[in-house]
PDB file of C-alpha atoms (C1' of nucleotides) in Angstrom:
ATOM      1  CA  UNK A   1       7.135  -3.087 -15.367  1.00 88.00           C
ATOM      2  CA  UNK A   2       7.041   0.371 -13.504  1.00 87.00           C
ATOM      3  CA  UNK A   3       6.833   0.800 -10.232  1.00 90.00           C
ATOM      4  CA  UNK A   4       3.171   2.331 -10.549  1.00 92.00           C
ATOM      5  CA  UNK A   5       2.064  -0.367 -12.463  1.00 96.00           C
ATOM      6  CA  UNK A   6       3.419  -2.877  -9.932  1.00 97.00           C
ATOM      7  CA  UNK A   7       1.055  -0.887  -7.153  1.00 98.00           C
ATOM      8  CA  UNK A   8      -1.372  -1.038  -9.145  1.00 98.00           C
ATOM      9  CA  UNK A   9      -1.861  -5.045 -10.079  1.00 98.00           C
ATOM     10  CA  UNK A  10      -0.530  -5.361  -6.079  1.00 98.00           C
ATOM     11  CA  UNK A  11      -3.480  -3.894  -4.530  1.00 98.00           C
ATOM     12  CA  UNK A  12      -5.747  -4.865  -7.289  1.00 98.00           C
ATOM     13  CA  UNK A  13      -5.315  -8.655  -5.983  1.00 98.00           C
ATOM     14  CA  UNK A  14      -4.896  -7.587  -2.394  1.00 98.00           C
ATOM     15  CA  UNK A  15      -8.714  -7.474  -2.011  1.00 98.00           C
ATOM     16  CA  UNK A  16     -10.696 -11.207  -1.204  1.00 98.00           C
ATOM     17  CA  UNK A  17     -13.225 -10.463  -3.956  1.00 98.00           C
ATOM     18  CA  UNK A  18     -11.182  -9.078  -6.462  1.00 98.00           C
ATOM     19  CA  UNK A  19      -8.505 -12.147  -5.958  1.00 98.00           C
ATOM     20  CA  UNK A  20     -11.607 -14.288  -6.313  1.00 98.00           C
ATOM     21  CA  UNK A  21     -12.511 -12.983  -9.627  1.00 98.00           C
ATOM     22  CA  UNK A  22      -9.534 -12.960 -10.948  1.00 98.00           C
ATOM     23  CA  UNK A  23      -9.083 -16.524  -9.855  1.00 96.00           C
ATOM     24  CA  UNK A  24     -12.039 -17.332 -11.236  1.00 97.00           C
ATOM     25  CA  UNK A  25     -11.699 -15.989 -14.389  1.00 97.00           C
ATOM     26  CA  UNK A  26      -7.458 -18.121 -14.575  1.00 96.00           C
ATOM     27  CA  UNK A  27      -9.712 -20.950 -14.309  1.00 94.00           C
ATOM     28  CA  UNK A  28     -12.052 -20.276 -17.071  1.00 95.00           C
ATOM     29  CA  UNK A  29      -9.068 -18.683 -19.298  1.00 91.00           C
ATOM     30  CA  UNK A  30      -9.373 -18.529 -22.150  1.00 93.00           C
ATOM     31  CA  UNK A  31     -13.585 -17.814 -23.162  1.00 95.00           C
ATOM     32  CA  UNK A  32     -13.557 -15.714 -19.804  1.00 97.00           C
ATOM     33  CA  UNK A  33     -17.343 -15.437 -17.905  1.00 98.00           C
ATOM     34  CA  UNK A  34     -19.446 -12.450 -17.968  1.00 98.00           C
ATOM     35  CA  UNK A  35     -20.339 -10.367 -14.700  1.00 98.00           C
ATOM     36  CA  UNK A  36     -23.704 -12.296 -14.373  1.00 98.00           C
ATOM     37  CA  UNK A  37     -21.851 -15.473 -14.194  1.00 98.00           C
ATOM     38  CA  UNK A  38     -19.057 -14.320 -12.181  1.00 98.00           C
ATOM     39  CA  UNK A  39     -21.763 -12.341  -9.701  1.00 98.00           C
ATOM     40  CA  UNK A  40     -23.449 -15.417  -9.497  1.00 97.00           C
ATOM     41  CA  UNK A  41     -20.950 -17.944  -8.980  1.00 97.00           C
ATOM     42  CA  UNK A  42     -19.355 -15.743  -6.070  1.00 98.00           C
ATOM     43  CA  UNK A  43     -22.219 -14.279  -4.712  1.00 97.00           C
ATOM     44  CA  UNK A  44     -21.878 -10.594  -5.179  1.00 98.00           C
ATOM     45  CA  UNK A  45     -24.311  -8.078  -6.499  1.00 98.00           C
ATOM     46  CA  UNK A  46     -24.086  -6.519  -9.796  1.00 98.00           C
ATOM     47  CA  UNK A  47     -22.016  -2.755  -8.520  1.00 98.00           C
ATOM     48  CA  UNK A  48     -20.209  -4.296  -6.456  1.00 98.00           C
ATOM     49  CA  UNK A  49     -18.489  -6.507  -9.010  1.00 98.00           C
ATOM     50  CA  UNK A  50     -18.524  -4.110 -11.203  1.00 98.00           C
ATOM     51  CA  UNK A  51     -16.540  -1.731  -9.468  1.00 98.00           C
ATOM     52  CA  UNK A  52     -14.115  -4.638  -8.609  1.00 98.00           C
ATOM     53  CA  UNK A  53     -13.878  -5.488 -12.132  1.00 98.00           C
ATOM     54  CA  UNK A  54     -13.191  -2.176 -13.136  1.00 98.00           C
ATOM     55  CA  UNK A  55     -10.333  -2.232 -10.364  1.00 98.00           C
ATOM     56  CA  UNK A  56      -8.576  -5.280 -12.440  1.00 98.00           C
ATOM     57  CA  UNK A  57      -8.989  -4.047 -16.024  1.00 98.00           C
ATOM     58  CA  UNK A  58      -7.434  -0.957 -15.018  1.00 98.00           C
ATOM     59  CA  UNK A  59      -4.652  -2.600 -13.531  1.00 98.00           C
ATOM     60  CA  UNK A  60      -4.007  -4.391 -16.481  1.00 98.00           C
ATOM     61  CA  UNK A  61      -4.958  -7.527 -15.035  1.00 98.00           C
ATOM     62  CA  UNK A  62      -8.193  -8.452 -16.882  1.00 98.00           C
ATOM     63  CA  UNK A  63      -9.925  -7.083 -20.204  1.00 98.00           C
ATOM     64  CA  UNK A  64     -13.357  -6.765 -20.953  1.00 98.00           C
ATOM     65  CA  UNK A  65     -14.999  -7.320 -24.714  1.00 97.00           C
ATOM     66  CA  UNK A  66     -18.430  -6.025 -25.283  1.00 96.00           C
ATOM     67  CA  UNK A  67     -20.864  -9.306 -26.778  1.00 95.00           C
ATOM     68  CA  UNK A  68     -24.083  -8.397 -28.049  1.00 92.00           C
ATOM     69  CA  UNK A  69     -26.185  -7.399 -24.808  1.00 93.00           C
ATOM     70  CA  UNK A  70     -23.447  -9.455 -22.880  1.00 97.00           C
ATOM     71  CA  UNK A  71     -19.734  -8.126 -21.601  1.00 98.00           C
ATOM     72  CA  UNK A  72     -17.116 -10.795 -21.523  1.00 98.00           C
ATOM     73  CA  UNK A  73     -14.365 -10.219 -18.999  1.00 98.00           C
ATOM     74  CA  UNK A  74     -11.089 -12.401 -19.636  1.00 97.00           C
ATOM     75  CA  UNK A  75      -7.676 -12.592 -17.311  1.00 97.00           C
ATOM     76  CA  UNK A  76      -4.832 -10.281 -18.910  1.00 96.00           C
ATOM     77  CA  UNK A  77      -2.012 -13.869 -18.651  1.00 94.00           C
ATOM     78  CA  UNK A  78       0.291 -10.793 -19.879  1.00 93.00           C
ATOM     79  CA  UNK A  79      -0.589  -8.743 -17.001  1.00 95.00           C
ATOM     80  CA  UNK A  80      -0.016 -11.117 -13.614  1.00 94.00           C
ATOM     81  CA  UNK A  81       3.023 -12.496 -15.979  1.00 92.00           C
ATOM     82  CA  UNK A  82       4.689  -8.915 -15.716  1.00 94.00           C
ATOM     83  CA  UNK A  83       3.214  -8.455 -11.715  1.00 95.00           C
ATOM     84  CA  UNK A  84       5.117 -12.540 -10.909  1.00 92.00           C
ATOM     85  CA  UNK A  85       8.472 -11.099 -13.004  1.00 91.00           C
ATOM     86  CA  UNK A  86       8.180  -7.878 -11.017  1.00 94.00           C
ATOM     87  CA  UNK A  87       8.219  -9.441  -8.166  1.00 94.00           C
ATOM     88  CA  UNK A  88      11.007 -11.860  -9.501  1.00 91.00           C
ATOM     89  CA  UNK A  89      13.073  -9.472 -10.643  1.00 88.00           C
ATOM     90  CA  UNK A  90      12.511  -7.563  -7.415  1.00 78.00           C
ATOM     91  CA  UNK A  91      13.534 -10.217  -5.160  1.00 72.00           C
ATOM     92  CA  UNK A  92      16.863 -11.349  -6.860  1.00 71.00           C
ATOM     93  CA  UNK A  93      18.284  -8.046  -7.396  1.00 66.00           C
ATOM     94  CA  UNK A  94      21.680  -8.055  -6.439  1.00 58.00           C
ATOM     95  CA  UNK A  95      21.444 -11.562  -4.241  1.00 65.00           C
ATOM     96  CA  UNK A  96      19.853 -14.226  -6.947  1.00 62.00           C
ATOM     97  CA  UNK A  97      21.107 -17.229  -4.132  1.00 61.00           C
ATOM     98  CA  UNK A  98      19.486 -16.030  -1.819  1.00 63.00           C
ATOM     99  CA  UNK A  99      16.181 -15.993  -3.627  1.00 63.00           C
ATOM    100  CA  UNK A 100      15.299 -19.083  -6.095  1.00 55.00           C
ATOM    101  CA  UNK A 101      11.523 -19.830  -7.065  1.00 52.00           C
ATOM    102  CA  UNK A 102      10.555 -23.131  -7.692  1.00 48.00           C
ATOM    103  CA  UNK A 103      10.344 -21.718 -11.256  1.00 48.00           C
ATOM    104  CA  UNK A 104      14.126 -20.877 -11.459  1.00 46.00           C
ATOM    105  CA  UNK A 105      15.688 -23.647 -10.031  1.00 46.00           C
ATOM    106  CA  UNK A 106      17.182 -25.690 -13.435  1.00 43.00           C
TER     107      UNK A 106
ATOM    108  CA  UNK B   1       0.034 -20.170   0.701  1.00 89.00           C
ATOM    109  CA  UNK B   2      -3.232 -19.811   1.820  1.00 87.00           C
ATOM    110  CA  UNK B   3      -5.144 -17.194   0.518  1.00 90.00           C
ATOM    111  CA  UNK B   4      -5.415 -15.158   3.342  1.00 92.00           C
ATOM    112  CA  UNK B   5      -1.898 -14.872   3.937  1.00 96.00           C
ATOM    113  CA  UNK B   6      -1.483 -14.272  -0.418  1.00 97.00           C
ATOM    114  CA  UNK B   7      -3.878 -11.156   0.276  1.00 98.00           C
ATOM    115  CA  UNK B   8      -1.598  -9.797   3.519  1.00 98.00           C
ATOM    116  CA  UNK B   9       1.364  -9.790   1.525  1.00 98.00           C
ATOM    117  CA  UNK B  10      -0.154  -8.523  -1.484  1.00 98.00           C
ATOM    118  CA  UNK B  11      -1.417  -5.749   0.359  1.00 98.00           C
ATOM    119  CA  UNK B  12       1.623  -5.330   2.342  1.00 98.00           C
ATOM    120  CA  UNK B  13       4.115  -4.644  -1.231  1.00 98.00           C
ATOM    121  CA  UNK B  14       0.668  -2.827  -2.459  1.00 98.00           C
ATOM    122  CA  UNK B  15       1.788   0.290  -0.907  1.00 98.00           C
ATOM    123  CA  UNK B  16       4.684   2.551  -2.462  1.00 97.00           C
ATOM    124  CA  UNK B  17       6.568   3.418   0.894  1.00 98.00           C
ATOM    125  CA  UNK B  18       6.284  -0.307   1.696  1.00 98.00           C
ATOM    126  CA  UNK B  19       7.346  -1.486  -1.762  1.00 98.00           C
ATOM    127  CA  UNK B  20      10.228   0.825  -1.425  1.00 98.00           C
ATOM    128  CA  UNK B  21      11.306  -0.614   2.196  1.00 98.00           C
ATOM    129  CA  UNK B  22      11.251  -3.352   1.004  1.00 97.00           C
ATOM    130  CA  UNK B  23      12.859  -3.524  -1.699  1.00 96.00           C
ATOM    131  CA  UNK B  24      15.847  -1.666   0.040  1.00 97.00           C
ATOM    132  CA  UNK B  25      16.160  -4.567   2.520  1.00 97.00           C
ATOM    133  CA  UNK B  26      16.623  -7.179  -0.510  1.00 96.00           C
ATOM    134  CA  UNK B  27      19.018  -4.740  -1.877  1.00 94.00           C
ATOM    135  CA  UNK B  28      20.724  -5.020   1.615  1.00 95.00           C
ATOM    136  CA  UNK B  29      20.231  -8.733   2.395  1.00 91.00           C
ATOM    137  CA  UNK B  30      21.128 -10.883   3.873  1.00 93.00           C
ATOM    138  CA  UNK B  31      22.459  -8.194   6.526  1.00 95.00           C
ATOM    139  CA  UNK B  32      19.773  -5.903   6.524  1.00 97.00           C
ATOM    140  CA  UNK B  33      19.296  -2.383   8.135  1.00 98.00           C
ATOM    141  CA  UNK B  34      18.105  -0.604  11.108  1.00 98.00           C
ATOM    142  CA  UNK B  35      15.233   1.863  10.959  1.00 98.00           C
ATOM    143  CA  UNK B  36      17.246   4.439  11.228  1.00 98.00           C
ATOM    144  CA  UNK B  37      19.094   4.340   8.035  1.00 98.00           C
ATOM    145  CA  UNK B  38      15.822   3.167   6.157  1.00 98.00           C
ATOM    146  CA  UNK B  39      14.103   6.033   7.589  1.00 98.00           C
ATOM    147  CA  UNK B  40      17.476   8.628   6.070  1.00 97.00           C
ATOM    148  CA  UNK B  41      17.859   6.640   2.508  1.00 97.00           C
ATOM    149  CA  UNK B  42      13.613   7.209   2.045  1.00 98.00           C
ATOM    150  CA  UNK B  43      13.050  10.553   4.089  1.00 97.00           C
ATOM    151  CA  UNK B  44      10.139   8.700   5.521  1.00 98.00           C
ATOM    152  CA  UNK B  45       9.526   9.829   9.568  1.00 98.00           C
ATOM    153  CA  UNK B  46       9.949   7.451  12.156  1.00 98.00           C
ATOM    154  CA  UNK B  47       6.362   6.987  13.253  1.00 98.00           C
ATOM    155  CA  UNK B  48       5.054   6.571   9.666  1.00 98.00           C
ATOM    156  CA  UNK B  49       8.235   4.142   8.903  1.00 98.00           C
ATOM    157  CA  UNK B  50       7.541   2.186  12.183  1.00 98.00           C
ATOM    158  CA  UNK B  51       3.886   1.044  10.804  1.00 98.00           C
ATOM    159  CA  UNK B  52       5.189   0.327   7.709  1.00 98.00           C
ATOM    160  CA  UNK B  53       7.701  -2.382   8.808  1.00 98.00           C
ATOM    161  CA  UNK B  54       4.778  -3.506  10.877  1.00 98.00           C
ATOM    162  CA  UNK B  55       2.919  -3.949   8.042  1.00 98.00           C
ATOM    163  CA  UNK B  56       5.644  -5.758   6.262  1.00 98.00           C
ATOM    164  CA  UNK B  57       6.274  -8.436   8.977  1.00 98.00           C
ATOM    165  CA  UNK B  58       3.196  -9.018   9.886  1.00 98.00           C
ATOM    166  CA  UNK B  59       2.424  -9.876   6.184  1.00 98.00           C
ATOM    167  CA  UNK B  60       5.975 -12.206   6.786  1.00 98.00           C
ATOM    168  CA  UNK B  61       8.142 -10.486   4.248  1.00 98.00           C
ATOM    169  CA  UNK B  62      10.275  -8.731   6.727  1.00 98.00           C
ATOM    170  CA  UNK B  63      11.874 -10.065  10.156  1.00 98.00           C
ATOM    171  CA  UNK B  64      12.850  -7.932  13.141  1.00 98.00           C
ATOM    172  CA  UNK B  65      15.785  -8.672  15.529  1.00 96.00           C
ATOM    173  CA  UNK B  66      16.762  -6.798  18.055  1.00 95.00           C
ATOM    174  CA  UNK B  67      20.709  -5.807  18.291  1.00 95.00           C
ATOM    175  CA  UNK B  68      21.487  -4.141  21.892  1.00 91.00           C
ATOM    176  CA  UNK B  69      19.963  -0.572  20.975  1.00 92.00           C
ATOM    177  CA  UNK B  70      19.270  -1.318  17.725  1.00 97.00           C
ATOM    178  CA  UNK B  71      16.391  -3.183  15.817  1.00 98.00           C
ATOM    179  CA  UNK B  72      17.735  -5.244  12.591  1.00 98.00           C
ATOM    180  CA  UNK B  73      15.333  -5.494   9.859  1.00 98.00           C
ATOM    181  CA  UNK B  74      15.381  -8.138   7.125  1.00 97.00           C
ATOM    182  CA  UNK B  75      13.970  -9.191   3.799  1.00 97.00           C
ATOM    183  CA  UNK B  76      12.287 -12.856   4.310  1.00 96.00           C
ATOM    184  CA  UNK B  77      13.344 -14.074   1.027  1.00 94.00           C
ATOM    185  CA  UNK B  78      11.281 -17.276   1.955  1.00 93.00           C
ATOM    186  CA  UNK B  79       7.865 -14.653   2.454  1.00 95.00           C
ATOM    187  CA  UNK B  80       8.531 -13.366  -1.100  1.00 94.00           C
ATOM    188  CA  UNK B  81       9.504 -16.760  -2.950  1.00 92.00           C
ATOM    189  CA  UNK B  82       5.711 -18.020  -1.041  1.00 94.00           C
ATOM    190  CA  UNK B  83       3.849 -15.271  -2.719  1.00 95.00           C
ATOM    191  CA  UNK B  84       5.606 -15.644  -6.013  1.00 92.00           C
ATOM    192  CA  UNK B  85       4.898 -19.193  -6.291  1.00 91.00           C
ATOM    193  CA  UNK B  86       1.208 -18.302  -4.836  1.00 94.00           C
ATOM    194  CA  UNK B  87       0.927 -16.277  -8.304  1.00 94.00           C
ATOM    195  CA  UNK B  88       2.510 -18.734 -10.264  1.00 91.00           C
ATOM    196  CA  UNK B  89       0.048 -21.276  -9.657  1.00 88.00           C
ATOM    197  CA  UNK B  90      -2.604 -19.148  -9.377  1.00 78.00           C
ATOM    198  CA  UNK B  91      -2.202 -17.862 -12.531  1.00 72.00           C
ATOM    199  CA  UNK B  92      -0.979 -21.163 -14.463  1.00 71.00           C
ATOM    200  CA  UNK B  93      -4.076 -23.414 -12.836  1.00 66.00           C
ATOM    201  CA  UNK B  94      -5.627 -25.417 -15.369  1.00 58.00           C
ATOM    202  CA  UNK B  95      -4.148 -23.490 -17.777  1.00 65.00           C
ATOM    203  CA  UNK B  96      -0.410 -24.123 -17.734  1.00 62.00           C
ATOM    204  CA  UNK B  97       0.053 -22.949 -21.783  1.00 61.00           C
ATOM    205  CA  UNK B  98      -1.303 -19.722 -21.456  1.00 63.00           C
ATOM    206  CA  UNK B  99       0.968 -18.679 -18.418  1.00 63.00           C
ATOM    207  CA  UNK B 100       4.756 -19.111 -18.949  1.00 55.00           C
ATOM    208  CA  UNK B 101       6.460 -16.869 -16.646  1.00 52.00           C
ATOM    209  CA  UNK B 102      10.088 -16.280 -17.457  1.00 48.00           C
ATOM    210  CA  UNK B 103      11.293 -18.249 -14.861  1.00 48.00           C
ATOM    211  CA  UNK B 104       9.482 -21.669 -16.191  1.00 46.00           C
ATOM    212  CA  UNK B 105      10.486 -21.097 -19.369  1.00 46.00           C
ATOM    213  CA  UNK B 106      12.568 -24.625 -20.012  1.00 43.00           C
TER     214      UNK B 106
ATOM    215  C1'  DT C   1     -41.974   0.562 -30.321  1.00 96.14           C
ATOM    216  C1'  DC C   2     -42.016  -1.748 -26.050  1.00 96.14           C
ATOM    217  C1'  DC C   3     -40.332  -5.104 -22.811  1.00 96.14           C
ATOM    218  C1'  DA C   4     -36.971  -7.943 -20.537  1.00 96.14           C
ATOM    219  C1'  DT C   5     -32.361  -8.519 -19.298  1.00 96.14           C
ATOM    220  C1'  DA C   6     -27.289  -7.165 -18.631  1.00 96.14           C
ATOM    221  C1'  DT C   7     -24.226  -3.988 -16.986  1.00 96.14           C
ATOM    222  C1'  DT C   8     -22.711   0.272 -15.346  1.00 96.14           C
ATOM    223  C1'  DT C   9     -22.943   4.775 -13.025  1.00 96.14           C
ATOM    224  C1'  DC C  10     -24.478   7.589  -9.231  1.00 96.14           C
ATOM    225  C1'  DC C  11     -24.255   8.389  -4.631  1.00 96.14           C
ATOM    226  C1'  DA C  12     -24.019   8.137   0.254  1.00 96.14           C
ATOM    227  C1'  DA C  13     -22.715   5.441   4.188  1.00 96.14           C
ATOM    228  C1'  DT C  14     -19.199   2.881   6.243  1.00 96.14           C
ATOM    229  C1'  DA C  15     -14.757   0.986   6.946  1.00 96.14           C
ATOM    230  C1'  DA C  16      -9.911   0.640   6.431  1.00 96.14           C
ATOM    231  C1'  DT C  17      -5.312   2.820   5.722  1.00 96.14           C
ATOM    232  C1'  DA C  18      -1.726   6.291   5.947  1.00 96.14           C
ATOM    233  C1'  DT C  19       0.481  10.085   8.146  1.00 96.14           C
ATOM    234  C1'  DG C  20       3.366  12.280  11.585  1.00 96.14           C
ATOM    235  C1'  DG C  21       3.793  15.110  16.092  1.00 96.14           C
ATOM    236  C1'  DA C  22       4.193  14.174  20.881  1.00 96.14           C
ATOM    237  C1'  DA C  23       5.072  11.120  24.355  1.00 96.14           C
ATOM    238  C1'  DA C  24       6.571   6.589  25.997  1.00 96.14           C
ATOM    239  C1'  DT C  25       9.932   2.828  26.113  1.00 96.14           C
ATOM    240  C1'  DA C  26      14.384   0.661  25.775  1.00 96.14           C
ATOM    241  C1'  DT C  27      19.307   0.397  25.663  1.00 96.14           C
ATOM    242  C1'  DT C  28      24.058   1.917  25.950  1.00 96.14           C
ATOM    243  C1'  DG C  29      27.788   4.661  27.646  1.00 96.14           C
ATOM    244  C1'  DT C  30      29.305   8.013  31.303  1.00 96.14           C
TER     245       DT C  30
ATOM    246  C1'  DA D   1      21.439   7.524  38.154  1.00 96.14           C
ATOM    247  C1'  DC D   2      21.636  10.303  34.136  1.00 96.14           C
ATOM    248  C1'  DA D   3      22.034  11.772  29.380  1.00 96.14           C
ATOM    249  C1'  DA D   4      21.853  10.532  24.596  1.00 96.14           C
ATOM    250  C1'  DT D   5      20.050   7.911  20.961  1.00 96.14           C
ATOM    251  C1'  DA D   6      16.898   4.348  18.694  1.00 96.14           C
ATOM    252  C1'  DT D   7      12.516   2.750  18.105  1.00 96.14           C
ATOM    253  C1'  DT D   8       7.811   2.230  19.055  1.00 96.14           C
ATOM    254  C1'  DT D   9       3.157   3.433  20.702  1.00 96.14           C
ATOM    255  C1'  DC D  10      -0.520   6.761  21.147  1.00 96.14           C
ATOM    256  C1'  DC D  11      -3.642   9.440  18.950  1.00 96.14           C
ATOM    257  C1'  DA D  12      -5.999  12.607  15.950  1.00 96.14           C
ATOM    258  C1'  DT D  13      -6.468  13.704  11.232  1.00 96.14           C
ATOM    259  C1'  DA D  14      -6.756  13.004   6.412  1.00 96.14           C
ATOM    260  C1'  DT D  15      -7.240  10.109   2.657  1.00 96.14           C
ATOM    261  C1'  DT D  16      -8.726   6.280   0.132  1.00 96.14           C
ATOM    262  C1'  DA D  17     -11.372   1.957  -0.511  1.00 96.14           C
ATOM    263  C1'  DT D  18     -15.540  -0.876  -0.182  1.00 96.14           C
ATOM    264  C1'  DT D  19     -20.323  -1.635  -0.316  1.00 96.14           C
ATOM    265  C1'  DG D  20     -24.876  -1.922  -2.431  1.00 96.14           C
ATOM    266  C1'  DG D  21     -29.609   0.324  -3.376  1.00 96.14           C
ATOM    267  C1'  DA D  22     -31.635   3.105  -6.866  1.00 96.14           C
ATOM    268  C1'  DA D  23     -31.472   4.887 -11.215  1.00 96.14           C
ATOM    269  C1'  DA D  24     -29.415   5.205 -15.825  1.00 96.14           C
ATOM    270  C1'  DT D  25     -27.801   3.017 -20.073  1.00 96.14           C
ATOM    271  C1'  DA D  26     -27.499  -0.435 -23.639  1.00 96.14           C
ATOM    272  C1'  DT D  27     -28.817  -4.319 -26.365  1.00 96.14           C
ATOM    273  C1'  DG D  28     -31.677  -7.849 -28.432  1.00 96.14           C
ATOM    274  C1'  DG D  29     -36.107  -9.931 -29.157  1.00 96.14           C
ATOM    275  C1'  DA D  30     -41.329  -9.730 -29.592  1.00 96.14           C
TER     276       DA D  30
END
DNA sequence: TCCATATTTCCAATAATATGGAAATATTGT
DNA sequence: ACAATATTTCCATATTATTGGAAATATGGA
């Protein structure tokens, strides 16, 4: 993962809302909601999440699929899977025992 | 992790000058380095360098000790490993099959 | 075609962040 | 006490992010 793209899906989740969408949308992986839902169940109006959402997709970390009259926004797994490796990666470099994630240890 | 703290440190490694302080302190860990020479290896001035380390340990990812005339920064390895395993979870809730990071991988 | 509904864009106000010069503070050696 | 060096705070400026009302766009159904 570059180091742009790593900003990128950073600051996307360093915002409340937009961690709460995404979040929401982990938990209702795979079908994904639609912005009504999503505005609904989280209590934000329509540009607001909008502009949020837009913040994720183009970090890589959701995608969106046109339905009918309806838009169907779905969490990128591939995305946060490159952000957590990033970040993996990033903070083993050179000293891997001083840095073991649950996930690494055998 | 609680989510606030997930959004300060996501917010703190959201920033390229940051991400790049920081990842020169793993690369120097577990001794770490003064301000000065993080300040020389990233041409960043002193002022703008001193808010970004503030940034950085207030978000827990970096620790501060102070050595006579010198200040001692270093990588919190257990800051990092938090957020990563904040992600982890995050992203694997409820859904463990569609989020295999490298790390779980058996 | 016309209406109802879903979503986005436009836009302006507001808030938060980043930057770095100048000055302040702290510590060590003389 | 003084000079030299390291780091931080102060502060003004510039930049970027967030918010949501109003209007625009798009789609499906009557």
């Amino acid at each position: 993962m570059e180091n742009n793209n790593a900003v990128s899906a950073l600051a996307a989740l360093a915002q409340e809302n937009r961690l709460a969408v995404f979040r929401l949308l982990v938990r209702n992986a795979p079908e994904g909601l639609t912005p009504g839902v999503i505005g609904e169940q989280l209590e934000l109006p329509a540009p607001t999440l909008s502009f949020h959402l837009k913040t994720l997709a183009q970090a890589g970390l959701v995608t969106a699929i046109q339905e009918g009259r309806f838009v169907r926004y779905r969490a990128e797994m591939a995305g946060i899977n490159a952000l957590i490796d990033f970040l993996t990666e990033d903070c083993c470099c050179g000293h891997p025992q001083l840095c073991i994630p649950k996930g690494k240890q055998e």
